[in-house]
mmCIF file of C-alpha atoms in Angstrom:
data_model
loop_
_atom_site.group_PDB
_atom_site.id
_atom_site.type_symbol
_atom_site.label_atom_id
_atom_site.label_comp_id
_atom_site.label_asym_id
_atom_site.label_seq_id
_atom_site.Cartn_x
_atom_site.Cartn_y
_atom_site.Cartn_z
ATOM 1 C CA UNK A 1 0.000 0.000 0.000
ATOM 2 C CA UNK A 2 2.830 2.483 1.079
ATOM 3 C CA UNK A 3 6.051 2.923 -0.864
ATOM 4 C CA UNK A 4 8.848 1.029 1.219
ATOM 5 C CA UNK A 5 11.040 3.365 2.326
ATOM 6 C CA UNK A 6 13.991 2.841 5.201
ATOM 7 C CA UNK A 7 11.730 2.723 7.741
ATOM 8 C CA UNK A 8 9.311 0.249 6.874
ATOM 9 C CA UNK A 9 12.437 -2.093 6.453
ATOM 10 C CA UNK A 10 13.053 -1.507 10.427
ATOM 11 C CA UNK A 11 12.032 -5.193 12.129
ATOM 12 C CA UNK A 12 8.910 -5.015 13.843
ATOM 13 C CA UNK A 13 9.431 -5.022 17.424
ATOM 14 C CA UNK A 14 7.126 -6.702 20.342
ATOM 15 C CA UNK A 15 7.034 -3.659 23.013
ATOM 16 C CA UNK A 16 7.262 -6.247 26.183
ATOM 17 C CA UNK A 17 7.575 -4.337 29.236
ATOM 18 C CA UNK A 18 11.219 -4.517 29.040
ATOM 19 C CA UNK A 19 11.464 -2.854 25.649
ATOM 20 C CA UNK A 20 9.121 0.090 27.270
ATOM 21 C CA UNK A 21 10.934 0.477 29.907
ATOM 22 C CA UNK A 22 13.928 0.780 27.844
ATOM 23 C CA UNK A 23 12.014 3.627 25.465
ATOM 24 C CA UNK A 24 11.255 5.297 28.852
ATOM 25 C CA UNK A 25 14.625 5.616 29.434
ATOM 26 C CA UNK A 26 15.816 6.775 26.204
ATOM 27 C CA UNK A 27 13.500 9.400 25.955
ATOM 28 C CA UNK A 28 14.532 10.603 29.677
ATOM 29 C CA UNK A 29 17.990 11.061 28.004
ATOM 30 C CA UNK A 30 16.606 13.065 25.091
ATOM 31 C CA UNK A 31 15.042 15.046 27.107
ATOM 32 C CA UNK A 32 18.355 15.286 29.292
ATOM 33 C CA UNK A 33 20.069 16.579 26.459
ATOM 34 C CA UNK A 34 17.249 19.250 24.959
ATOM 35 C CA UNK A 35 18.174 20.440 28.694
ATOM 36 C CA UNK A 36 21.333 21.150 28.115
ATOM 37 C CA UNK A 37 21.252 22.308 24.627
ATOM 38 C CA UNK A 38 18.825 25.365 26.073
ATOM 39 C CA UNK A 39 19.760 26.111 29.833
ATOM 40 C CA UNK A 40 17.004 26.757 32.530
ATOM 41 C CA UNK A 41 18.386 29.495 34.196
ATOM 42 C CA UNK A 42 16.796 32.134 36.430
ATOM 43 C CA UNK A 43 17.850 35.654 34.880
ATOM 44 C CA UNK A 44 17.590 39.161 35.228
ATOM 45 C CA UNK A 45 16.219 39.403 31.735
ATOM 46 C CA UNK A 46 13.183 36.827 32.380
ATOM 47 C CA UNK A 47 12.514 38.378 35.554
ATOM 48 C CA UNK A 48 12.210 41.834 33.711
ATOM 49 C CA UNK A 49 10.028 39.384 31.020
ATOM 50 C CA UNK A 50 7.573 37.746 33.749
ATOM 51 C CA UNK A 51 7.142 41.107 35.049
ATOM 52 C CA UNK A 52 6.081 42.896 32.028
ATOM 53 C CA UNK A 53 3.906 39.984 31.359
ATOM 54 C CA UNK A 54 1.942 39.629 34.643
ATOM 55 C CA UNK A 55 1.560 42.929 35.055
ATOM 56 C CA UNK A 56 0.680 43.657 31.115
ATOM 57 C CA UNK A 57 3.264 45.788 30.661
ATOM 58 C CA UNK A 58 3.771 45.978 26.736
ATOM 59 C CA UNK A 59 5.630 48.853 26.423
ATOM 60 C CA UNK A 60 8.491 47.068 28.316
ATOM 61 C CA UNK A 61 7.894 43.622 26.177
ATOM 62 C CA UNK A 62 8.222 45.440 23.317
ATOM 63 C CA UNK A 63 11.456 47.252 24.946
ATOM 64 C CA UNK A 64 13.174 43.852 25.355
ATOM 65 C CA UNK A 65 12.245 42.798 21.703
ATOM 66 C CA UNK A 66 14.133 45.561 20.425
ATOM 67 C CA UNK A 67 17.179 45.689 22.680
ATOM 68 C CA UNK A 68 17.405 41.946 22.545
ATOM 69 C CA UNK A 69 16.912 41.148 18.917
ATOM 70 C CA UNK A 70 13.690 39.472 20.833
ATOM 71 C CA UNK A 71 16.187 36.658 21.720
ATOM 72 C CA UNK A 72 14.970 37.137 25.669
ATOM 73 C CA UNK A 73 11.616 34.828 24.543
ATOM 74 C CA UNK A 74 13.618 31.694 23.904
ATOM 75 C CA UNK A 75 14.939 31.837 27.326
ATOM 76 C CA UNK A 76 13.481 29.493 30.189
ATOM 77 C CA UNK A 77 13.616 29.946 33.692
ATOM 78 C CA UNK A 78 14.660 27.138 36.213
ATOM 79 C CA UNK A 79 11.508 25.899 36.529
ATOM 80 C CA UNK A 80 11.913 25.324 32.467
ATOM 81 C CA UNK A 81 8.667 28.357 32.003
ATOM 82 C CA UNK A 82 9.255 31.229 29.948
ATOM 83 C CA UNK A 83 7.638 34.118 28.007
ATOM 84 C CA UNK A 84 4.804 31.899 26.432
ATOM 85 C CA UNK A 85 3.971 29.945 29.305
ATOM 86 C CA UNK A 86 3.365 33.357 31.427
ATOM 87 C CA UNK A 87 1.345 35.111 28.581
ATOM 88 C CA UNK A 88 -1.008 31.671 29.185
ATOM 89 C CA UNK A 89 -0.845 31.927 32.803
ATOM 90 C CA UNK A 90 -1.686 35.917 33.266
ATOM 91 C CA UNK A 91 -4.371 35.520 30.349
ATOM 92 C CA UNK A 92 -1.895 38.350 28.543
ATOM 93 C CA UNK A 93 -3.496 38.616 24.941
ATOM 94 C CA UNK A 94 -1.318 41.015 23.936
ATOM 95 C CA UNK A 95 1.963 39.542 24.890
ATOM 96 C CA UNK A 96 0.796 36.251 23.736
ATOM 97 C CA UNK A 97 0.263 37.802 20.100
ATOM 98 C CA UNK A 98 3.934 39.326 20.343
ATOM 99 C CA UNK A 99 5.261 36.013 20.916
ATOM 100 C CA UNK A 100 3.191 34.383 18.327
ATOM 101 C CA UNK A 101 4.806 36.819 15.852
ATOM 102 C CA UNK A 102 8.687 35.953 17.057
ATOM 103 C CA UNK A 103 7.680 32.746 16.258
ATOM 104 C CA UNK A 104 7.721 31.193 20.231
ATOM 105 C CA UNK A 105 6.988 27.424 20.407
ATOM 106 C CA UNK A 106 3.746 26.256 21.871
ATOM 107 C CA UNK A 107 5.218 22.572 21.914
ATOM 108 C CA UNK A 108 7.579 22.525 24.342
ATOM 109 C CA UNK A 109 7.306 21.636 27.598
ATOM 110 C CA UNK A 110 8.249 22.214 31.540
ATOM 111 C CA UNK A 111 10.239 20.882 34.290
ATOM 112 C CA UNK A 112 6.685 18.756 35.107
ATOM 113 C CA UNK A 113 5.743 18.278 31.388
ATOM 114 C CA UNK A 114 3.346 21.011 31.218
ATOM 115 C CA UNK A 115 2.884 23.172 27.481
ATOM 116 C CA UNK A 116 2.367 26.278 27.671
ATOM 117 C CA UNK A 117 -1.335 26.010 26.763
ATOM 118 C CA UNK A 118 -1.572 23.720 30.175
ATOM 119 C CA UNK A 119 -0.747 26.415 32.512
ATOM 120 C CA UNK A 120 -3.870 28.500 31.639
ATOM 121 C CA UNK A 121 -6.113 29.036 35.113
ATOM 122 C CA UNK A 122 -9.534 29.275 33.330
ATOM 123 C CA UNK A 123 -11.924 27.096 31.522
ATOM 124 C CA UNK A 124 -11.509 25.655 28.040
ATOM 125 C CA UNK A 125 -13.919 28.229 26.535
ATOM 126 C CA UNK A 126 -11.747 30.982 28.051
ATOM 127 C CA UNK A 127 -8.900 29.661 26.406
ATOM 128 C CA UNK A 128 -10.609 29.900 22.985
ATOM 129 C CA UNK A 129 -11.265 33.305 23.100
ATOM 130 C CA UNK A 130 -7.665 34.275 24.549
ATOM 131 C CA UNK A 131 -6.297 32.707 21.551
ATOM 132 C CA UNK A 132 -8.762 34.401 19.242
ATOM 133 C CA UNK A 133 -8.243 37.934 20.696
ATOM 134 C CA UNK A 134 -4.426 37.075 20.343
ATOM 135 C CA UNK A 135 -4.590 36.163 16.868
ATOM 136 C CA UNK A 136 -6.577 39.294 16.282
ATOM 137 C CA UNK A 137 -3.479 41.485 17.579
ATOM 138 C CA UNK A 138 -0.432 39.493 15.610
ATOM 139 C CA UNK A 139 -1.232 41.549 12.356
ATOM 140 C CA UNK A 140 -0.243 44.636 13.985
ATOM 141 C CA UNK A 141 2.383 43.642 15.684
ATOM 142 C CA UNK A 142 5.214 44.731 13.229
ATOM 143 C CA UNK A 143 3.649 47.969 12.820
ATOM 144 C CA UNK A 144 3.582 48.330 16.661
ATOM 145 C CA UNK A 145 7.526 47.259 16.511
ATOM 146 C CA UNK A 146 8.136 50.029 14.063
ATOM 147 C CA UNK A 147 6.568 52.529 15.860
ATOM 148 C CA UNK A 148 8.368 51.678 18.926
ATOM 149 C CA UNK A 149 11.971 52.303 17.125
ATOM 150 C CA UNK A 150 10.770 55.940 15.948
ATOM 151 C CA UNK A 151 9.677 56.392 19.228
ATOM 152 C CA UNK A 152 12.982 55.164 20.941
ATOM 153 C CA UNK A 153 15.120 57.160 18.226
ATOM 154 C CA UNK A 154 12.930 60.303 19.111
ATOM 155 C CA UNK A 155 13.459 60.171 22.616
ATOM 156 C CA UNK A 156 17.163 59.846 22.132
ATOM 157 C CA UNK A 157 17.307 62.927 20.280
ATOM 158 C CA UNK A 158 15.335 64.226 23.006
ATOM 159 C CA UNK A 159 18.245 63.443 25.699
ATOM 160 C CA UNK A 160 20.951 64.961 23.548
ATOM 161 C CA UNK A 161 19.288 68.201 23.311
ATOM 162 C CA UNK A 162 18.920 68.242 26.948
ATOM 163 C CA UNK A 163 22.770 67.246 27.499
ATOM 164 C CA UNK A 164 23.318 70.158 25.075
ATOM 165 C CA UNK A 165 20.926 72.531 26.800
ATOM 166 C CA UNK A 166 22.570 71.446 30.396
ATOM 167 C CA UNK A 167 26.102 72.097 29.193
ATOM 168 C CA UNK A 168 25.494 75.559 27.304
ATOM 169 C CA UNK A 169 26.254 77.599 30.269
ATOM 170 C CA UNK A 170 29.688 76.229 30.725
ATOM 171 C CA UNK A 171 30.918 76.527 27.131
ATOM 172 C CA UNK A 172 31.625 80.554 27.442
ATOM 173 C CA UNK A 173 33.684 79.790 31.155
ATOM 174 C CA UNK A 174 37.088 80.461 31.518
ATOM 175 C CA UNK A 175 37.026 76.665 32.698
ATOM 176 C CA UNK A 176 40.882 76.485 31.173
ATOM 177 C CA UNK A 177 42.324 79.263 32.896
ATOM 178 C CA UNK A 178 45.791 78.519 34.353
ATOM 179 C CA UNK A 179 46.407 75.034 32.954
ATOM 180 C CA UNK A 180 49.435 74.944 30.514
ATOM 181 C CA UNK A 181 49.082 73.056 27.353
ATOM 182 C CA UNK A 182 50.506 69.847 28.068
ATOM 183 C CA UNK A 183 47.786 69.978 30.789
ATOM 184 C CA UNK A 184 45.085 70.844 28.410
ATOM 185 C CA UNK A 185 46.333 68.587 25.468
ATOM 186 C CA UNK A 186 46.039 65.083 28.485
ATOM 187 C CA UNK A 187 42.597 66.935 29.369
ATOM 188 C CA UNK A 188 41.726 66.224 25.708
ATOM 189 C CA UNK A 189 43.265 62.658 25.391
ATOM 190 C CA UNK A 190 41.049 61.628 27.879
ATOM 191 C CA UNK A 191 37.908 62.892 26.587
ATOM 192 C CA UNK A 192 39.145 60.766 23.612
ATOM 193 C CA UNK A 193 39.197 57.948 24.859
ATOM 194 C CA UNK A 194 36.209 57.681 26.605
ATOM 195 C CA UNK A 195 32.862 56.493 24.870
ATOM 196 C CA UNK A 196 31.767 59.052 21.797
ATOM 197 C CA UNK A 197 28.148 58.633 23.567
ATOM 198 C CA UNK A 198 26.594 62.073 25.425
ATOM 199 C CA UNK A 199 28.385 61.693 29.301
ATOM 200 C CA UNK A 200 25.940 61.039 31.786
ATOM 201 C CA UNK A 201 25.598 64.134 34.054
ATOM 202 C CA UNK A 202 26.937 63.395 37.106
ATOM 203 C CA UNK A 203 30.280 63.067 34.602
ATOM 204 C CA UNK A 204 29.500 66.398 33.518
ATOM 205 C CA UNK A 205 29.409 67.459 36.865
ATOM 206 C CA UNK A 206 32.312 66.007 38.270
ATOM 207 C CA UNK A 207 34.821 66.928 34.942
ATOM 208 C CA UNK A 208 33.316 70.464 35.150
ATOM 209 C CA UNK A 209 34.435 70.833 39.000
ATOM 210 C CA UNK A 210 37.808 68.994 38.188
ATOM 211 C CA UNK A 211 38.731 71.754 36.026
ATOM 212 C CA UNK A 212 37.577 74.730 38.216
ATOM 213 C CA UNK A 213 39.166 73.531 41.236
ATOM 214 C CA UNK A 214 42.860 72.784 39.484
ATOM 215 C CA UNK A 215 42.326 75.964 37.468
ATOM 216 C CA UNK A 216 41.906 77.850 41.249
ATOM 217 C CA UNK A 217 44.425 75.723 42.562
ATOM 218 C CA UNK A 218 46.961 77.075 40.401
ATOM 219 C CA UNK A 219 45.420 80.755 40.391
ATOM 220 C CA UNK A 220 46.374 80.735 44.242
ATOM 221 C CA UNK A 221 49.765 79.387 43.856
ATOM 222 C CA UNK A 222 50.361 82.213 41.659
#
């Protein structure tokens, strides 16, 4: 009826409870060894994930997707849980379409064997309509993604102008006065070689008073 193929040339076993017990065992070691391939580990990043999740936090789901390159929802927790099983448990539509759209396996299971489908507290009928009102939301979830970038880039901009804004009133000071050029030329080899990226302002801060207080320093000794 079927085209042989290598399979069908296998000898047909009798599964004896021996032979089960031996397929038990066998697929304990798989499952040893998917273990290992993908460590269950607690981590900052999947406490930052069951957070945003349980408390429907998008915003920050959608923060971690970026920064991430949404490699935080592959990630499993001791407990082997992750994203997907905590969108079922918090009865998270919108996170649940987010991971639907990175592509998150619904297949695999727990430390106890549980999918993440099994972890859902409510009744069967519940659960279809979750997974309806997710699959409503995974067509705009690139859109949503998009948006999110501009937004990110925008506020960026936003703390640059600030940093500029902050640091306009010390650009006319005489913040140089009384340092020799060797002094001034190190002064500027160490601004070099720190990150190109707008200082943080308690740098600002502390370079700005650096200067005044060596630049008085020497005014005195004079």
């Amino acid at each position: 009826r079927y085209p042989q193929t290598q399979w069908s040339l296998v000898p047909k076993v009798s599964f004896t409870r021996r032979s089960c017990g031996l397929m038990r065992g066998l697929l304990v070691i798989a499952l040893l060894g998917l273990c290992a391939a993908v460590e269950w580990k607690d981590s900052p990043m999947l406490s930052d994930t069951w957070r945003a999740v349980s408390t429907d936090d998008f915003d920050t789901l959608l923060a971690l997707t970026v920064s991430s390159s949404a490699s935080f929802v592959q990630q499993r927790a001791a407990d082997g849980r992750g994203a997907m099983w905590w969108a079922y448990e918090y009865r998270n539509p919108a996170a649940l379409a987010l991971f639907k759209h990175l592509s998150v396996s619904e297949e695999e299971r727990d430390a106890v064997g549980l999918l993440p489908s099994d972890v859902y507290p409510d009744s069967a009928e519940e659960l279809q309509e979750l997974l309806a009102d997710a699959d409503e939301r995974v067509a705009g979830i690139p859109a949503m993604l998009s948006q999110f970038v501009i937004t990110l880039e925008q506020m960026r901009k936003e703390q640059a102008e600030r940093f500029d804004e902050d640091l306009a009133p010390f650009e006319d000071a005489d913040l140089d006065a009384g340092l020799d050029d060797e002094e001034l030329d190190d002064e500027l080899e160490e601004e070099e070689e720190e990150d190109s990226g707008p200082p943080a302002p308690e740098d600002i801060a502390a370079r700005i008073a650096a200067l005044k207080a060596k630049a008085q320093k020497m005014k005195d000794e004079m």
